Short mmCIF file of C-alpha atoms in Angstrom, two decimals:
data_model
loop_
_atom_site.label_atom_id
_atom_site.label_comp_id
_atom_site.label_asym_id
_atom_site.label_seq_id
_atom_site.Cartn_x
_atom_site.Cartn_y
_atom_site.Cartn_z
CA MET A 112 3.96 -58.57 60.90
CA ASP A 113 3.18 -56.91 57.55
CA PHE A 114 -0.35 -57.07 56.15
CA THR A 115 -2.34 -55.98 53.16
CA ILE A 116 -5.08 -53.93 54.81
CA ILE A 117 -8.46 -53.11 53.31
CA ALA A 118 -10.55 -50.20 54.59
CA THR A 119 -14.01 -50.96 53.22
CA ALA A 120 -16.29 -48.09 52.28
CA THR A 121 -19.83 -47.37 51.18
CA PHE A 122 -19.94 -46.79 47.41
CA GLY A 123 -19.20 -43.14 46.75
CA LEU A 124 -17.06 -42.65 49.86
CA GLU A 125 -13.87 -44.37 48.72
CA LYS A 126 -12.05 -41.07 48.07
CA VAL A 127 -13.19 -39.69 51.42
CA VAL A 128 -11.72 -42.73 53.19
CA ALA A 129 -8.53 -42.37 51.13
CA GLN A 130 -8.20 -38.73 52.18
CA GLU A 131 -8.63 -39.71 55.82
CA LEU A 132 -5.84 -42.26 55.40
CA LYS A 133 -3.59 -39.65 53.78
CA ASP A 134 -4.28 -37.29 56.68
CA LEU A 135 -3.19 -40.08 59.05
CA GLY A 136 0.08 -40.35 57.14
CA TYR A 137 -0.60 -43.26 54.80
CA ASP A 138 0.39 -43.21 51.14
CA ASP A 139 0.64 -45.66 48.25
CA LEU A 140 -3.11 -46.26 48.44
CA THR A 141 -5.08 -48.29 45.91
CA ILE A 142 -8.67 -47.08 45.54
CA GLU A 143 -11.20 -49.59 44.22
CA ASN A 144 -14.99 -49.85 44.31
CA GLY A 145 -16.01 -50.13 47.94
CA ARG A 146 -12.51 -50.26 49.39
CA VAL A 147 -9.10 -48.64 49.83
CA ILE A 148 -6.09 -50.98 50.01
CA PHE A 149 -2.68 -50.30 51.58
CA GLU A 150 0.15 -52.02 53.43
CA GLY A 151 0.54 -51.87 57.19
CA ASP A 152 1.28 -53.67 60.44
CA GLU A 153 -0.42 -54.29 63.79
CA MET A 154 -0.15 -50.62 64.80
CA ASP A 155 -1.85 -49.58 61.57
CA ILE A 156 -4.75 -51.96 62.19
CA VAL A 157 -5.25 -50.42 65.63
CA THR A 158 -4.86 -46.83 64.39
CA CYS A 159 -7.30 -47.21 61.51
CA ASN A 160 -9.97 -48.89 63.64
CA ILE A 161 -9.83 -46.14 66.24
CA TRP A 162 -9.39 -43.11 63.96
CA LEU A 163 -11.21 -43.65 60.64
CA ARG A 164 -14.55 -41.84 60.56
CA THR A 165 -15.96 -42.89 57.19
CA ALA A 166 -14.70 -46.47 56.63
CA ASP A 167 -17.04 -49.39 57.32
CA ARG A 168 -14.49 -52.01 58.45
CA ILE A 169 -10.78 -52.74 58.58
CA LEU A 170 -9.92 -56.10 56.99
CA ILE A 171 -6.72 -58.06 56.45
CA ARG A 172 -6.49 -59.48 52.94
CA MET A 173 -5.14 -63.01 53.33
CA ALA A 174 -5.20 -64.05 49.66
CA GLU A 175 -6.67 -63.29 46.26
CA PHE A 176 -6.77 -65.84 43.45
CA LYS A 177 -8.80 -67.21 40.54
CA ALA A 178 -11.38 -69.80 41.64
CA GLU A 179 -13.64 -71.32 39.02
CA SER A 180 -13.95 -74.69 40.79
CA PHE A 181 -14.24 -75.91 44.38
CA GLU A 182 -10.79 -77.51 44.04
CA GLU A 183 -9.23 -74.16 43.10
CA LEU A 184 -11.03 -72.54 46.03
CA TYR A 185 -9.81 -75.23 48.41
CA GLN A 186 -6.19 -75.15 47.21
CA GLY A 187 -6.05 -71.33 47.23
CA THR A 188 -7.35 -71.24 50.80
CA LEU A 189 -5.09 -74.10 51.95
CA ALA A 190 -2.02 -72.23 50.69
CA VAL A 191 -2.57 -69.46 53.28
CA GLU A 192 -0.68 -69.77 56.58
CA TRP A 193 -3.74 -69.21 58.75
CA GLY A 194 -1.92 -70.45 61.83
CA ASP A 195 0.37 -67.41 61.72
CA ILE A 196 -2.62 -65.36 62.94
CA ILE A 197 -5.18 -67.80 64.34
CA PRO A 198 -4.21 -69.64 67.55
CA ILE A 199 -5.20 -73.20 68.42
CA THR A 200 -8.26 -72.00 70.35
CA GLY A 201 -9.41 -69.47 67.71
CA TYR A 202 -13.09 -69.53 66.70
CA MET A 203 -13.06 -69.68 62.89
CA HIS A 204 -16.30 -68.12 61.65
CA VAL A 205 -16.64 -68.15 57.84
CA THR A 206 -19.03 -65.86 55.95
CA GLY A 207 -19.33 -65.44 52.20
CA LYS A 208 -20.72 -63.76 49.13
CA SER A 209 -20.55 -64.46 45.42
CA VAL A 210 -21.29 -62.14 42.50
CA LYS A 211 -21.21 -63.06 38.79
CA SER A 212 -19.12 -66.19 39.44
CA LYS A 213 -19.20 -69.88 38.53
CA LEU A 214 -19.09 -70.75 42.25
CA PHE A 215 -22.45 -69.25 43.12
CA SER A 216 -23.48 -71.41 46.09
CA VAL A 217 -22.32 -69.35 49.07
CA PRO A 218 -22.95 -72.09 51.71
CA ASP A 219 -20.85 -74.55 49.69
CA CYS A 220 -18.05 -71.98 49.33
CA GLN A 221 -18.13 -71.33 53.07
CA SER A 222 -17.86 -75.07 53.79
CA ILE A 223 -14.92 -75.51 51.40
CA VAL A 224 -13.10 -72.53 52.92
CA LYS A 225 -13.68 -73.72 56.49
CA LYS A 226 -12.33 -77.17 55.61
CA ALA A 227 -9.24 -75.69 53.95
CA VAL A 228 -8.59 -73.32 56.87
CA VAL A 229 -8.80 -76.20 59.37
CA ASP A 230 -6.50 -78.31 57.19
CA ALA A 231 -3.99 -75.43 57.08
CA MET A 232 -4.23 -75.19 60.88
CA LYS A 233 -3.53 -78.94 61.15
CA ARG A 234 -0.40 -78.40 59.07
CA LYS A 235 0.74 -75.58 61.37
CA TYR A 236 -0.09 -77.08 64.76
CA ARG A 237 0.24 -80.82 63.95
CA ARG A 238 -3.05 -81.74 65.55
CA ASP A 239 -6.46 -82.83 64.24
CA LEU A 240 -8.95 -81.11 66.55
CA PHE A 241 -9.38 -77.45 67.46
CA PRO A 242 -11.67 -76.45 70.33
CA GLU A 243 -12.62 -73.03 68.85
CA THR A 244 -13.32 -71.70 72.34
CA GLY A 245 -11.19 -68.56 72.06
CA ALA A 246 -11.33 -65.21 70.26
CA GLU A 247 -13.34 -64.89 67.05
CA TYR A 248 -11.63 -64.79 63.66
CA LYS A 249 -14.23 -63.84 61.08
CA ILE A 250 -13.09 -65.07 57.68
CA GLU A 251 -14.94 -63.87 54.60
CA ILE A 252 -14.77 -65.50 51.20
CA GLY A 253 -15.85 -63.01 48.58
CA ILE A 254 -15.96 -64.11 44.94
CA LEU A 255 -16.40 -61.51 42.20
CA LYS A 256 -16.22 -62.55 38.56
CA ASP A 257 -14.42 -65.77 39.57
CA VAL A 258 -11.75 -63.98 41.61
CA ALA A 259 -11.77 -65.13 45.24
CA THR A 260 -10.68 -62.77 48.03
CA LEU A 261 -10.10 -64.10 51.54
CA THR A 262 -10.16 -61.57 54.37
CA LEU A 263 -10.08 -61.43 58.16
CA ASP A 264 -12.27 -58.82 59.84
CA THR A 265 -10.43 -56.88 62.59
CA SER A 266 -13.31 -54.56 63.51
CA GLY A 267 -16.19 -56.77 64.66
CA PRO A 268 -19.32 -54.60 64.68
CA GLY A 269 -19.11 -52.06 61.84
CA LEU A 270 -17.12 -48.88 62.46
CA HIS A 271 -20.33 -46.83 62.41
CA LYS A 272 -21.04 -48.33 65.84
CA ARG A 273 -19.40 -45.54 67.84
CA GLY A 274 -21.19 -46.52 71.03
CA TYR A 275 -23.17 -43.31 71.60
CA ARG A 276 -26.31 -44.07 69.67
CA GLU A 277 -28.49 -46.63 71.42
CA ASN A 278 -31.63 -44.96 70.06
CA ALA A 279 -31.54 -43.93 66.43
CA GLY A 280 -35.06 -42.96 65.43
CA GLU A 281 -37.08 -44.40 62.58
CA ALA A 282 -34.74 -43.67 59.66
CA PRO A 283 -31.21 -43.55 61.08
CA LEU A 284 -28.32 -42.08 59.15
CA LYS A 285 -25.18 -44.14 59.71
CA GLU A 286 -22.51 -42.33 61.69
CA THR A 287 -19.94 -43.03 58.97
CA LEU A 288 -22.12 -41.37 56.31
CA ALA A 289 -22.92 -38.43 58.58
CA ALA A 290 -19.19 -37.89 59.16
CA ALA A 291 -18.62 -38.04 55.39
CA LEU A 292 -21.26 -35.34 54.79
CA VAL A 293 -19.40 -33.06 57.19
CA LEU A 294 -15.96 -33.82 55.74
CA LEU A 295 -17.20 -33.28 52.18
CA SER A 296 -18.55 -29.85 53.15
CA LYS A 297 -15.08 -28.71 54.35
CA TRP A 298 -16.71 -27.19 57.45
CA ASN A 299 -14.48 -26.23 60.35
CA PRO A 300 -15.38 -25.01 63.86
CA ASP A 301 -14.51 -21.39 63.01
CA HIS A 302 -17.83 -21.22 61.13
CA GLN A 303 -21.39 -21.68 62.31
CA LEU A 304 -22.93 -25.07 61.51
CA ALA A 305 -26.62 -25.92 61.69
CA ASP A 306 -28.86 -28.90 61.06
CA PRO A 307 -32.46 -27.65 61.16
CA LEU A 308 -33.88 -31.18 60.64
CA CYS A 309 -31.53 -32.91 63.04
CA GLY A 310 -33.58 -36.01 64.01
CA SER A 311 -31.51 -38.06 66.46
CA GLY A 312 -28.61 -35.64 66.04
CA THR A 313 -26.11 -37.77 64.14
CA ILE A 314 -24.80 -35.07 61.77
CA ALA A 315 -24.36 -32.55 64.60
CA ILE A 316 -22.67 -35.12 66.84
CA GLU A 317 -20.27 -36.31 64.14
CA ALA A 318 -19.43 -32.68 63.31
CA ALA A 319 -18.73 -32.00 66.99
CA LEU A 320 -16.45 -35.05 67.17
CA ILE A 321 -14.58 -33.73 64.13
CA GLY A 322 -14.41 -30.21 65.56
CA ARG A 323 -13.00 -31.50 68.86
CA ASN A 324 -10.70 -34.02 67.10
CA ILE A 325 -12.21 -36.88 69.08
CA ALA A 326 -11.32 -40.25 67.54
CA PRO A 327 -14.61 -41.99 66.62
CA GLY A 328 -13.54 -45.40 67.96
CA ILE A 329 -11.98 -44.20 71.18
CA ASN A 330 -14.78 -45.54 73.43
CA ARG A 331 -15.64 -48.85 71.75
CA SER A 332 -14.04 -52.26 71.49
CA PHE A 333 -12.89 -54.23 68.43
CA VAL A 334 -12.78 -57.95 67.78
CA ALA A 335 -9.01 -57.84 67.13
CA GLU A 336 -8.44 -56.63 70.70
CA GLN A 337 -8.83 -60.28 71.69
CA TRP A 338 -6.24 -61.51 69.17
CA GLU A 339 -2.88 -62.76 70.44
CA ILE A 340 -0.92 -61.19 67.57
CA ILE A 341 -1.89 -57.62 68.57
CA PRO A 342 -0.61 -56.69 72.05
CA GLN A 343 -3.10 -54.89 74.29
CA ASP A 344 -0.44 -52.23 74.83
CA LEU A 345 -0.92 -51.06 71.24
CA TRP A 346 -4.64 -50.45 71.80
CA ASP A 347 -3.91 -48.68 75.09
CA ASP A 348 -1.20 -46.50 73.52
CA VAL A 349 -3.31 -45.41 70.52
CA ARG A 350 -6.30 -44.62 72.76
CA SER A 351 -4.09 -42.69 75.19
CA SER A 352 -2.56 -40.71 72.33
CA ALA A 353 -6.03 -40.02 70.91
CA ARG A 354 -7.24 -38.67 74.25
CA ASN A 355 -4.25 -36.32 74.38
CA LEU A 356 -5.15 -34.99 70.92
CA ILE A 357 -8.69 -33.96 71.87
CA ASN A 358 -9.00 -30.18 71.78
CA ASN A 359 -11.23 -27.90 73.82
CA LYS A 360 -12.30 -25.54 71.04
CA SER A 361 -15.30 -23.45 71.93
CA PHE A 362 -18.03 -23.72 69.29
CA ARG A 363 -21.78 -24.39 69.23
CA ILE A 364 -23.56 -26.33 66.53
CA LEU A 365 -27.24 -25.54 66.10
CA ALA A 366 -29.44 -28.64 65.93
CA SER A 367 -33.20 -28.28 65.74
CA ASP A 368 -36.24 -30.37 64.96
CA ILE A 369 -39.98 -30.11 65.40
CA ASP A 370 -40.23 -33.52 67.10
CA THR A 371 -39.76 -33.35 70.89
CA ARG A 372 -39.21 -37.11 71.19
CA VAL A 373 -36.31 -37.30 68.73
CA LEU A 374 -34.74 -34.20 70.27
CA ARG A 375 -34.69 -35.98 73.61
CA THR A 376 -32.91 -38.89 71.93
CA ALA A 377 -30.48 -36.48 70.23
CA ARG A 378 -29.56 -34.87 73.55
CA ASP A 379 -28.98 -38.30 75.11
CA ASN A 380 -26.77 -39.32 72.18
CA ALA A 381 -24.72 -36.12 72.39
CA GLU A 382 -24.23 -36.67 76.11
CA LYS A 383 -22.98 -40.22 75.53
CA ALA A 384 -20.63 -38.97 72.79
CA GLY A 385 -19.16 -36.37 75.14
CA VAL A 386 -20.07 -33.39 72.93
CA SER A 387 -23.27 -32.05 74.53
CA ASP A 388 -21.52 -28.75 75.37
CA ASN A 389 -20.84 -28.19 71.67
CA ILE A 390 -24.41 -28.62 70.43
CA ALA A 391 -27.44 -26.40 71.12
CA PHE A 392 -30.62 -28.44 70.64
CA GLN A 393 -33.90 -26.63 70.11
CA LYS A 394 -37.47 -27.53 69.18
CA LEU A 395 -38.08 -25.50 66.05
CA ASP A 396 -39.95 -25.80 62.76
CA VAL A 397 -37.58 -25.53 59.81
CA ARG A 398 -39.63 -22.59 58.47
CA ASP A 399 -38.64 -20.63 61.58
CA PHE A 400 -34.92 -21.29 61.32
CA SER A 401 -32.76 -18.17 61.02
CA SER A 402 -29.38 -16.90 62.12
CA LYS A 403 -27.70 -13.56 62.74
CA LYS A 404 -24.41 -15.04 61.57
CA LYS A 405 -23.45 -13.71 58.15
CA TYR A 406 -21.58 -16.88 57.17
CA GLY A 407 -22.30 -20.48 58.01
CA TYR A 408 -23.08 -24.00 56.89
CA ILE A 409 -26.27 -26.06 56.85
CA ILE A 410 -25.86 -29.83 56.54
CA THR A 411 -29.05 -31.85 56.75
CA ASN A 412 -30.70 -35.17 55.90
CA PRO A 413 -34.45 -34.50 55.55
CA PRO A 414 -37.17 -37.15 55.02
CA TYR A 415 -37.10 -38.71 51.53
CA GLY A 416 -40.78 -39.53 51.03
CA GLU A 417 -40.12 -43.27 50.77
CA ARG A 418 -43.31 -44.27 52.57
CA LEU A 419 -46.77 -44.29 51.06
CA GLY A 420 -48.51 -40.96 51.59
CA GLU A 421 -45.34 -39.01 52.44
CA VAL A 422 -44.59 -37.61 48.97
CA SER A 423 -46.81 -34.55 49.23
CA TYR A 424 -45.42 -33.86 52.72
CA VAL A 425 -41.77 -33.92 51.61
CA GLU A 426 -42.52 -31.81 48.54
CA GLU A 427 -43.98 -29.11 50.79
CA LEU A 428 -41.08 -29.55 53.19
CA TYR A 429 -38.54 -29.04 50.38
CA LYS A 430 -40.37 -25.88 49.27
CA THR A 431 -40.17 -24.57 52.83
CA MET A 432 -36.49 -25.48 53.09
CA GLY A 433 -35.78 -23.66 49.83
CA LYS A 434 -37.43 -20.44 50.99
CA THR A 435 -35.77 -20.61 54.42
CA PHE A 436 -32.25 -21.50 53.27
CA GLN A 437 -32.18 -19.00 50.43
CA GLU A 438 -32.66 -16.20 52.95
CA LEU A 439 -29.19 -17.16 54.17
CA ASN A 440 -27.61 -16.25 50.85
CA SER A 441 -24.03 -16.07 52.14
CA TRP A 442 -24.23 -19.55 53.69
CA TYR A 443 -23.29 -22.95 52.29
CA TYR A 444 -26.01 -25.56 52.45
CA TYR A 445 -25.83 -29.29 51.84
CA VAL A 446 -28.79 -31.66 51.58
CA LEU A 447 -28.81 -35.47 51.30
CA THR A 448 -31.96 -37.02 49.84
CA SER A 449 -33.05 -39.83 47.54
CA TYR A 450 -36.02 -37.84 46.21
CA GLU A 451 -35.35 -37.19 42.51
CA GLY A 452 -37.46 -34.05 42.33
CA PHE A 453 -35.66 -32.33 45.18
CA GLU A 454 -34.19 -29.42 43.18
CA LYS A 455 -37.56 -28.67 41.57
CA TYR A 456 -39.33 -28.26 44.90
CA PHE A 457 -36.35 -26.68 46.65
CA GLY A 458 -36.52 -24.04 43.92
CA GLN A 459 -32.84 -23.94 43.06
CA LYS A 460 -30.48 -26.10 41.04
CA SER A 461 -27.51 -27.26 43.07
CA ASP A 462 -24.02 -26.00 42.28
CA LYS A 463 -22.76 -29.53 42.68
CA ASN A 464 -24.14 -32.95 43.57
CA ARG A 465 -22.64 -36.28 44.45
CA LYS A 466 -24.03 -39.83 44.34
CA LEU A 467 -23.99 -41.48 47.75
CA TYR A 468 -25.70 -44.52 49.23
CA ASN A 469 -27.65 -44.37 52.47
CA GLY A 470 -27.78 -48.10 53.14
CA ARG A 471 -28.95 -49.52 49.80
CA LEU A 472 -30.77 -46.34 48.87
CA LEU A 473 -29.22 -44.24 46.10
CA CYS A 474 -29.13 -40.61 47.22
CA TYR A 475 -27.71 -37.34 45.98
CA TYR A 476 -25.78 -34.93 48.14
CA TYR A 477 -26.93 -31.52 46.83
CA GLN A 478 -24.39 -28.76 47.48
CA TYR A 479 -25.14 -25.04 47.33
CA PHE A 480 -22.46 -22.35 47.58
CA PRO A 481 -22.70 -18.60 48.27
CA LYS A 482 -22.77 -16.44 45.15
CA ASN A 483 -19.28 -15.07 45.79
CA ASP A 484 -17.88 -18.63 46.05
CA LYS A 485 -19.23 -20.02 42.76
#
């Protein structure tokens, strides 16, 4: 079956997701705010769920139409052949959102959509009641500026849920964003990589997964695995192929932090992810970080100073980072923070920066290059 597939993305990461898709062999991509759209089939749904590192979810777009009234919303939803995907026993779970639209009551929109979906199912199966005791089919009605988009979620829990991070610390960085930071840096395992403020280790772990070519979704499940239209053999084949593509490159990422507790969590996470042999964890103050390697990369996500009383601490921390990192003048270093005065306290204007969102928090990804690479 052919589908219009949407890989959703955090704002600012759309082009990163698109590049991942191109690397997987997809073309004719449409990049929009928060999503990349392309055509595909069941195999593509499986492949993208298992392999994409920076996308949030993989959705099937069922319909898109103008809806300025409940009748238009109902008729547009009714026109979809939901029974082609959802079986008689399917659990039809409707969620919704509305932005700058005449139909602003999300609960009412959800009710209208659910009624229309059930009526379409009645048309397909010629019956009035559906037990909804089977696999989940999460339908979302999203209305933006009076344009309604109906989607089916194939992922279930977001794609950042790799399965290795049960404990995340106080201010977790999503795995998808951490992977994006690494991909944007263009790091590869032939060069040293360090995170001297590693926290629960997410950046180092995602980098190790990239370095070993380990598919991020290889060890988790997806809601569409329970769907009748996607044979289990497809999931088994893609996972088997992914395992065969894992390499055994020898490299060691340096991950350090001053907090013993979070380092213990980081080690546990790396063990669960299967990359503990590729990461050297160490208790170390950032001021004491150094390396004998002439060339390398630092990628880090330091505290932002969001909490009351933390501003003076992060300002001193950024000063320390600036002095420490600038000693490594032939290294690349990349810092994600929401603190607007970062460059001032770091003591150096970035060569490049990029707007990214950590959750709902607007951040900048400050990028510093060696003098001979500017």
